[in-house]
Short mmCIF file of C-alpha atoms in Angstrom, two decimals:
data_model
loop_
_atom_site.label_atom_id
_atom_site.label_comp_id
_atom_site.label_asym_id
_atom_site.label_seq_id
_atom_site.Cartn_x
_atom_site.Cartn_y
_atom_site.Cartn_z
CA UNK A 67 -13.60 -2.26 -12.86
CA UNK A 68 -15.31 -2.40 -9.52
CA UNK A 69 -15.75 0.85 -7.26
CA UNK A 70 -16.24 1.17 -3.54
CA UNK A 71 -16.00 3.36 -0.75
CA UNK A 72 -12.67 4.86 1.10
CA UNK A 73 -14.31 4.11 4.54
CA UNK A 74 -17.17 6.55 5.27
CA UNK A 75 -15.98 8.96 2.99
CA UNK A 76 -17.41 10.35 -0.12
CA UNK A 77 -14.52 8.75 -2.25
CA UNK A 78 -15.45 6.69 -4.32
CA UNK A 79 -12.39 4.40 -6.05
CA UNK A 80 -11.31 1.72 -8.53
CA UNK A 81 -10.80 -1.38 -6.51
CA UNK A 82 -7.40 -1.94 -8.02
CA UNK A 83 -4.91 1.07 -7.03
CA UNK A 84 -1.49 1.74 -8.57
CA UNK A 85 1.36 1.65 -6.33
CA UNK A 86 4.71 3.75 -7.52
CA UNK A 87 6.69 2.57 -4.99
CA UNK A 88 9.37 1.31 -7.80
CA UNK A 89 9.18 4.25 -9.96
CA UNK A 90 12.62 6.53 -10.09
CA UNK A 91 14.17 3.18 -9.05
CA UNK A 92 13.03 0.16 -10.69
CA UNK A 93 11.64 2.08 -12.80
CA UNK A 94 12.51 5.15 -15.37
CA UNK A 95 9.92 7.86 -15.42
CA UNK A 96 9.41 6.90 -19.50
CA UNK A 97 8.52 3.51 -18.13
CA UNK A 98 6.29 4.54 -14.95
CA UNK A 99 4.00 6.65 -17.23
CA UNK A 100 3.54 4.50 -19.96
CA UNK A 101 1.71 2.45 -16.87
CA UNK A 102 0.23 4.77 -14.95
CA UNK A 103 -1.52 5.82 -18.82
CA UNK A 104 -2.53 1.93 -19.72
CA UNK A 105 -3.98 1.79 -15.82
CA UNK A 106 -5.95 4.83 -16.56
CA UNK A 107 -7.41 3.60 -19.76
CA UNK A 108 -8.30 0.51 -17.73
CA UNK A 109 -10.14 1.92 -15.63
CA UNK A 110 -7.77 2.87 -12.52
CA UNK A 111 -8.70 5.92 -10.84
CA UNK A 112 -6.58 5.50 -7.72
CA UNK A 113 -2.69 6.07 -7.34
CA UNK A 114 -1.24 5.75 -4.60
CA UNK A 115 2.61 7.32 -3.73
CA UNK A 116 4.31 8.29 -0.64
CA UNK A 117 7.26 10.91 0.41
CA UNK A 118 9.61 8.20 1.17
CA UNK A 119 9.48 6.79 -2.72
CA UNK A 120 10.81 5.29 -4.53
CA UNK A 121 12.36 2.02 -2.45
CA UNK A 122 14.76 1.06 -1.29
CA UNK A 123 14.65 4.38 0.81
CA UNK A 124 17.74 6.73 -0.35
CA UNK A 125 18.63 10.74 0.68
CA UNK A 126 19.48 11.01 -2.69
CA UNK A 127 15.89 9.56 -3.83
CA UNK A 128 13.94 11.67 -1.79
CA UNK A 129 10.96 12.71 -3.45
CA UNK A 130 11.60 11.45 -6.85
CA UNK A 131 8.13 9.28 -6.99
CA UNK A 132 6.04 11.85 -6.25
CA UNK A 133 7.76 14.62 -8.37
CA UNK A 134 7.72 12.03 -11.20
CA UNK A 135 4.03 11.17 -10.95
CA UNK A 136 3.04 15.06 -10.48
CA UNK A 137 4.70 15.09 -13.79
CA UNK A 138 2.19 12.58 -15.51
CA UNK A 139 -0.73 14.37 -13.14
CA UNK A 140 -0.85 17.78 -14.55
CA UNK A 141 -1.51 16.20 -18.29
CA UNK A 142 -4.62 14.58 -16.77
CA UNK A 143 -7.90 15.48 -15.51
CA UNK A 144 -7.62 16.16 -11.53
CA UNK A 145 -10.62 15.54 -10.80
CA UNK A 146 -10.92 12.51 -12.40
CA UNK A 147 -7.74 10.79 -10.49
CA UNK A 148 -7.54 10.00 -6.89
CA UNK A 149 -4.59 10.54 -5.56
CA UNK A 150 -2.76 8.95 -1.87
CA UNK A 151 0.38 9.96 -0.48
CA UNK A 152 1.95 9.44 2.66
CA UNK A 153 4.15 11.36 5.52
CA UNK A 154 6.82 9.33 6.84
CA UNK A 155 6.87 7.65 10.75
CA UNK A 156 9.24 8.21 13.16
CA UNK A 157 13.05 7.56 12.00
CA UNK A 158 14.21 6.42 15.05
CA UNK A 159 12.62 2.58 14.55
CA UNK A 160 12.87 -0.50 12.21
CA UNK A 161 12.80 2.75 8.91
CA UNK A 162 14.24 5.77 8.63
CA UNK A 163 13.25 8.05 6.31
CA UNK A 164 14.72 9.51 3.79
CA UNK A 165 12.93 13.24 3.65
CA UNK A 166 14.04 15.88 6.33
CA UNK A 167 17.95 14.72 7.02
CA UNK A 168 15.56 10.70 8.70
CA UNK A 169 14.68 13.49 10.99
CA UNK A 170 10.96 12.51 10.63
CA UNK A 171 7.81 12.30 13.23
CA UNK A 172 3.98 12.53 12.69
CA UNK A 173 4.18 15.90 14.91
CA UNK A 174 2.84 18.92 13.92
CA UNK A 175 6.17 20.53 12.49
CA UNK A 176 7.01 16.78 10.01
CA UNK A 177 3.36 16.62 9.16
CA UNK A 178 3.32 20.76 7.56
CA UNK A 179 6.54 20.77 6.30
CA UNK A 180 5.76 17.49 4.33
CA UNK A 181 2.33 17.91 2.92
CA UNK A 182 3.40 21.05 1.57
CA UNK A 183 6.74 19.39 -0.07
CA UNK A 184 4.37 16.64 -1.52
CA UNK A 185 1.74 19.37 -3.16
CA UNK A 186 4.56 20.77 -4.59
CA UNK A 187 6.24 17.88 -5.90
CA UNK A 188 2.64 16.29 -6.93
CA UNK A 189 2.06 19.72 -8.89
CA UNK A 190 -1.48 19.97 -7.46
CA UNK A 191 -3.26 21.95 -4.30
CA UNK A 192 -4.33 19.33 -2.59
CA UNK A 193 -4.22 15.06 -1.87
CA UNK A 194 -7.29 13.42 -1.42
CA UNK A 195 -6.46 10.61 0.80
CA UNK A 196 -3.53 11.75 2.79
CA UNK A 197 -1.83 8.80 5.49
CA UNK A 198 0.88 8.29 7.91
CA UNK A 199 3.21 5.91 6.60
CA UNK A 200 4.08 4.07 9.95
CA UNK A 201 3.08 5.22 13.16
CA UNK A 202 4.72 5.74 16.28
CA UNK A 203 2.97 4.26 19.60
CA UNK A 204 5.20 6.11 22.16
CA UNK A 205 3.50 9.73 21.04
CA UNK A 206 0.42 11.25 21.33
CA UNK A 207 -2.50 10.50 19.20
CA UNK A 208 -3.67 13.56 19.83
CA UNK A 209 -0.99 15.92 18.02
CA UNK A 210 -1.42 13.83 14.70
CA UNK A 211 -5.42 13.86 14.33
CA UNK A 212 -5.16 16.89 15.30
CA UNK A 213 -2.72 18.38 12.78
CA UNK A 214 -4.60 16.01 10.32
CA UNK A 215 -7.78 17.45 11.11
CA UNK A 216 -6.46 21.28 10.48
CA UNK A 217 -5.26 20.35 6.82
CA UNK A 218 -8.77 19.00 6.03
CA UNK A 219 -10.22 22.17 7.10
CA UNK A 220 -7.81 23.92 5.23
CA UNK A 221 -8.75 21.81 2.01
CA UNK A 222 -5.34 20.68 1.37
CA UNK A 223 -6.08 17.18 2.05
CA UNK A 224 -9.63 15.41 1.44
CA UNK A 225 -9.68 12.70 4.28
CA UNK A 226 -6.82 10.92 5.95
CA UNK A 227 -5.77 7.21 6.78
CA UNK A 228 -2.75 5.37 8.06
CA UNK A 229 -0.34 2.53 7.39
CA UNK A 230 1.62 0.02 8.99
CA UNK A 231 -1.03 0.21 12.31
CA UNK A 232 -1.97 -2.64 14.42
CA UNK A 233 -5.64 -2.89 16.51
CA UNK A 234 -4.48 -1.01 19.22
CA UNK A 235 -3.20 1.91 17.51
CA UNK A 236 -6.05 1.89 15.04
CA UNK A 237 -8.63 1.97 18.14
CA UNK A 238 -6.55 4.55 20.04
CA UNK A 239 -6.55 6.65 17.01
CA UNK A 240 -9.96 6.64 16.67
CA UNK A 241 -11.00 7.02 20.02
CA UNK A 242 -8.81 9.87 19.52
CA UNK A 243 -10.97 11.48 17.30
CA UNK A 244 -13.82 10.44 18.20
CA UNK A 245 -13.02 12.35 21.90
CA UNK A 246 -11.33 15.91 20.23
CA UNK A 247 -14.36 15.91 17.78
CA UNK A 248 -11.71 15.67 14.61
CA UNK A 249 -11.35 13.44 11.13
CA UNK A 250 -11.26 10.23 11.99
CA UNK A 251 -8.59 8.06 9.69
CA UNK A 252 -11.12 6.30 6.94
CA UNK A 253 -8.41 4.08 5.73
CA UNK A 254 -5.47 1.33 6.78
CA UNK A 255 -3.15 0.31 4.67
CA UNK A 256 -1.27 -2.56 5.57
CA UNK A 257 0.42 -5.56 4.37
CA UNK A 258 -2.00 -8.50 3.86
CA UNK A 259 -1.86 -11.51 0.74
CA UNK A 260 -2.06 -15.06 0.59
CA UNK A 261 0.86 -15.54 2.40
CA UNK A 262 -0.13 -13.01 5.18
CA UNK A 263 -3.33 -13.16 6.07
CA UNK A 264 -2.46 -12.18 9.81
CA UNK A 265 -4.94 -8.93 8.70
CA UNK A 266 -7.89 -11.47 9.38
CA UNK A 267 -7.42 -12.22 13.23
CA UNK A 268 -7.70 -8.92 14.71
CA UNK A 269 -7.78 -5.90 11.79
CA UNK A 270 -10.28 -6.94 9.84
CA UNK A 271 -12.87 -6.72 12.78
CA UNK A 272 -12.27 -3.43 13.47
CA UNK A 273 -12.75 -2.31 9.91
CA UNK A 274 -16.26 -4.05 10.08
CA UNK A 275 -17.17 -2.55 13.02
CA UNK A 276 -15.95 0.96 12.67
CA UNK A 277 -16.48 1.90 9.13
CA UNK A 278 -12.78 1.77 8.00
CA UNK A 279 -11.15 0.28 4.52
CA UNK A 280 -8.16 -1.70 4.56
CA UNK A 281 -6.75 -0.82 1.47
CA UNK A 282 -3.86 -3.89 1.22
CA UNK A 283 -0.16 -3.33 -0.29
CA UNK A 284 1.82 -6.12 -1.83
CA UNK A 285 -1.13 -8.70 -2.24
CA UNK A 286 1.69 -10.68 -4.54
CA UNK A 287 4.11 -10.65 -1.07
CA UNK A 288 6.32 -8.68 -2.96
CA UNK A 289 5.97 -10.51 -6.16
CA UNK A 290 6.73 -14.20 -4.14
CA UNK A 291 2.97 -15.21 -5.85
CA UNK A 292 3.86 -14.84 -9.19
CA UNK A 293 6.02 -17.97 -8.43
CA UNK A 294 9.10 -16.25 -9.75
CA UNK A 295 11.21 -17.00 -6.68
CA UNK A 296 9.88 -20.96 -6.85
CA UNK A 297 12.91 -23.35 -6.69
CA UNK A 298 15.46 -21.01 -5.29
CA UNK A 299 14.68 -18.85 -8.55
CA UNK A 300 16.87 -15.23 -7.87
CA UNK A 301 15.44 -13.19 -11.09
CA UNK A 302 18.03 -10.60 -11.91
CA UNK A 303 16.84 -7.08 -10.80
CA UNK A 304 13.79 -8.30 -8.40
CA UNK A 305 13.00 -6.94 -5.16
CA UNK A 306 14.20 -9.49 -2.70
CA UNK A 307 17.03 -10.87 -4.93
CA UNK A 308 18.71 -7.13 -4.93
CA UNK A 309 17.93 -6.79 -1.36
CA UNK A 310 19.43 -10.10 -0.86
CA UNK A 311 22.67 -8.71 -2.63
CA UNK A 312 22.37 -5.76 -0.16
CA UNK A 313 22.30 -7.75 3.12
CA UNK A 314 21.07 -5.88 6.42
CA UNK A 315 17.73 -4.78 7.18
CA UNK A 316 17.02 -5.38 3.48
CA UNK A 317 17.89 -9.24 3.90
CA UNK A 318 16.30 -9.58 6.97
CA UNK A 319 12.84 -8.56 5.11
CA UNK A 320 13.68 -10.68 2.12
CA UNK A 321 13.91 -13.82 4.53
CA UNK A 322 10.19 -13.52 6.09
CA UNK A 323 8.85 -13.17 2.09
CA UNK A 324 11.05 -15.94 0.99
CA UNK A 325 11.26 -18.75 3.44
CA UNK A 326 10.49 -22.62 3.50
CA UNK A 327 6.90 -21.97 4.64
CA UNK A 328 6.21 -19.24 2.39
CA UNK A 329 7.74 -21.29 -0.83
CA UNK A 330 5.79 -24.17 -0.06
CA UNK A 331 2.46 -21.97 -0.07
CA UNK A 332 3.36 -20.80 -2.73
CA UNK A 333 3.56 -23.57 -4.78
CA UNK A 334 0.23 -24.74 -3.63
CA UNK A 335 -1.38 -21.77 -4.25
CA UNK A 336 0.27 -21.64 -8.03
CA UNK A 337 -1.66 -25.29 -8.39
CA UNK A 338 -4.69 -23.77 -7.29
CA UNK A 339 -4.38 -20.89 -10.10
CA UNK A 340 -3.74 -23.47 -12.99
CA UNK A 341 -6.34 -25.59 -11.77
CA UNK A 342 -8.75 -22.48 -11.61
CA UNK A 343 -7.14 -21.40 -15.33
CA UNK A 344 -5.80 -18.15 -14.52
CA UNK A 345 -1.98 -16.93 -13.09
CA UNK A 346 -0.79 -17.29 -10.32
CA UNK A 347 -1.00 -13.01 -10.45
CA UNK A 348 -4.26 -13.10 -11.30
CA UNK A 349 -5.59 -15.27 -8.60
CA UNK A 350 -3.31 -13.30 -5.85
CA UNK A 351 -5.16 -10.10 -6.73
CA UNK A 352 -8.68 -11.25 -7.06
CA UNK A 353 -8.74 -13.22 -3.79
CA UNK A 354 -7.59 -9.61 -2.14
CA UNK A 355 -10.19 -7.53 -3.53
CA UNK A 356 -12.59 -10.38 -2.45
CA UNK A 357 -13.01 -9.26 1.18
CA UNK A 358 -15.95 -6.87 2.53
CA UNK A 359 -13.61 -5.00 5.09
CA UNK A 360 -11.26 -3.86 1.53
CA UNK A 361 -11.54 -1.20 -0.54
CA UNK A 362 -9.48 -1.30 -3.54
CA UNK A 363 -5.52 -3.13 -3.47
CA UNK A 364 -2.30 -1.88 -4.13
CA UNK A 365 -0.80 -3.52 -6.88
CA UNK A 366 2.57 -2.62 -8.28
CA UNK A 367 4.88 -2.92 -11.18
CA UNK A 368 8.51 -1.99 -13.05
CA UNK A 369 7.56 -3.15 -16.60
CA UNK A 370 4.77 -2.96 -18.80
CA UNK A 371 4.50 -6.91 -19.37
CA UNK A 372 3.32 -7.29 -15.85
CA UNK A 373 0.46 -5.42 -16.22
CA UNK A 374 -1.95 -7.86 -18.00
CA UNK A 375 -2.38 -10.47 -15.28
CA UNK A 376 -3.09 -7.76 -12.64
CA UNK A 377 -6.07 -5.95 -14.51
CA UNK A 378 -6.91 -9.74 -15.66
CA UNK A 379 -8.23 -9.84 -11.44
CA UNK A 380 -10.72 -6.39 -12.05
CA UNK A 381 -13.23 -8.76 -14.04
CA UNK A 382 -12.67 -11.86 -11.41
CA UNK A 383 -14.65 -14.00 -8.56
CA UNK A 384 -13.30 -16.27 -7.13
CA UNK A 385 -15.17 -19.58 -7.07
CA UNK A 386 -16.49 -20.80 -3.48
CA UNK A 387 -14.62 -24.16 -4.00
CA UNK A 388 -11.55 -21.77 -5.38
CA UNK A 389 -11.46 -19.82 -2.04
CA UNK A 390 -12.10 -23.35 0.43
CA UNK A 391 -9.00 -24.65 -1.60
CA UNK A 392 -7.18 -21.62 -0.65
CA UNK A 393 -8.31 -21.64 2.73
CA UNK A 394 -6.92 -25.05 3.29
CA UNK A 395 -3.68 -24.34 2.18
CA UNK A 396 -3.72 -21.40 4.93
CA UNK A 397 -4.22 -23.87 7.30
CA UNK A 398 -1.60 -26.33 6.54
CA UNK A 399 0.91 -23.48 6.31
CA UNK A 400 0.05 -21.69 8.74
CA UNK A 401 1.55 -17.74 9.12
CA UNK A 402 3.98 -18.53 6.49
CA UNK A 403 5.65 -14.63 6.99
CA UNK A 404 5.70 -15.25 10.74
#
């Protein structure tokens, strides 16, 4: 396992993290630590969770991730496991979340009251890499780095990052800190795979340039990689075919993972893998940690049996005729999640 920097921080992490999005859901809690223990005896020092966990987002649900994962914490080492969480955005949007009645903000009242609900639920005193799950352009940048900046001080989180940003707000928050003299976010976690590479045009160059880690969710575009959805395949219990079932918002996001475009790329990009003689899985996750501007990427599971393939990628480089192959196929399908 490979180890690089969170930004310009001091943390230093595995460059495959956890993700426990599915755990209390997909999941049992039996189930979620028998993986979170074979990740850790591979070599995983980074888990990352969030308030809004497990998915979909339910009232009911609130918290469960994290209060399941503090669980397996306090029977490990602390210092030895690096630990992400996240506040929730705004609720009036696309998401609402499910903590504080989807009465949530990244103002300074949200962002108290829910690090101190997560350090209770994660059974420890304090997070080190603490992020706002989605952000919300129409408020201040100010309040949040702010806030952000006072919980560093107060050792309760170690540095802080954000999701679900685009260039502008990633420059404004910056500038932002750069101007009030506060922590600057180190890290940006945001979608990106083989099927959305949309990271690349704008994103990436700011990372470069300003010293920040993309640290990528859902490099298998929710699990449309592993080729399980090929041929109008509907797996019982997946993501998209129970969000399918559920219709909505939920449907809506199942169409821009599962479309023509993105089934067609997918395909290719499964030849490419046999070709190459590895899974589809492991070629998905080794082509994402294979990019200067990331730091480690988010992988995720709800059974033990997927694990193999995944930590398959931590001993992996992709060939330079490998990655032209895969570039080609970008180009021929072109934005295939829009």
């Amino acid at each position: 396992m490979q180890h690089k920097r969170l930004g310009r921080s001091a943390i230093v992490v595995s460059d495959i993290c956890m993700g426990t999005m599915t755990f209390g859901s997909q999941a049992d809690e039996a189930t979620a630590f028998r993986v979170l223990d074979r990740c850790l005896e591979a070599g995983i020092n980074f888990y990352d969770t969030a308030e809004n966990y497990p998915v979909p987002p339910r009232e009911e649900w609130a918290g469960l991730t994290e209060e399941i994962f503090g669980r397996w914490l306090r029977t490990k080492n602390r210092d030895a496991v690096i630990v992400a969480t996240k506040v929730c955005g705004p609720s009036h949007g696309w998401i609402k979340g499910s903590q504080r009645a989807g009465m949530t903000a990244v103002d300074r009242h949200n962002i108290i009251r829910a690090v101190e609900a997560s350090l209770t639920r994660l059974q420890t005193d304090y997070i080190d890499l603490y992020q706002t799950h989605w952000p919300d352009h129409d408020t201040a940048y100010d309040e949040t780095m702010e806030v952000l900046d006072e919980l560093i001080r107060a050792g309760k989180v170690r540095v802080v990052g954000c999701s679900n940003e685009n260039a502008w707000g990633l420059m404004k928050s910056l500038a932002a800190a750069e101007r009030l003299g506060t922590a600057r976010y180190q890290t940006i976690q945001n979608n990106f795979s083989l099927n959305n590479r949309r990271f690349e045009d704008e994103l990436a160059n700011i990372c470069r340039r300003e010293g920040v880690s993309l640290i990528p969710y859902s490099p298998l575009a929710g699990g449309v990689l592993s080729g399980k959805y090929n041929d109008g395949g509907r797996p019982e219990g997946a993501r998209f075919t129970r969000y399918l079932e559920l219709g909505g918002r939920q449907a809506v996001m199942a169409a821009r993972f599962i479309n023509e475009k993105s089934m067609a790329s997918t395909a290719a990009f499964g030849r490419i893998a046999e070709e190459a003689g590895m899974s589809p899985v492991t070629l998905a996750t080794a082509w994402s940690k294979q990019h200067d501007f990331v730091a480690s990427t988010i992988v995720g599971v709800t059974r033990e049996d997927q694990l193999p393939d995944i930590l398959a990628a931590a001993d992996v480089t992709l060939s330079p005729e490998v990655m032209k192959a895969i570039d080609q196929v970008t180009k021929t399908h072109l934005y295939p999640m829009g």
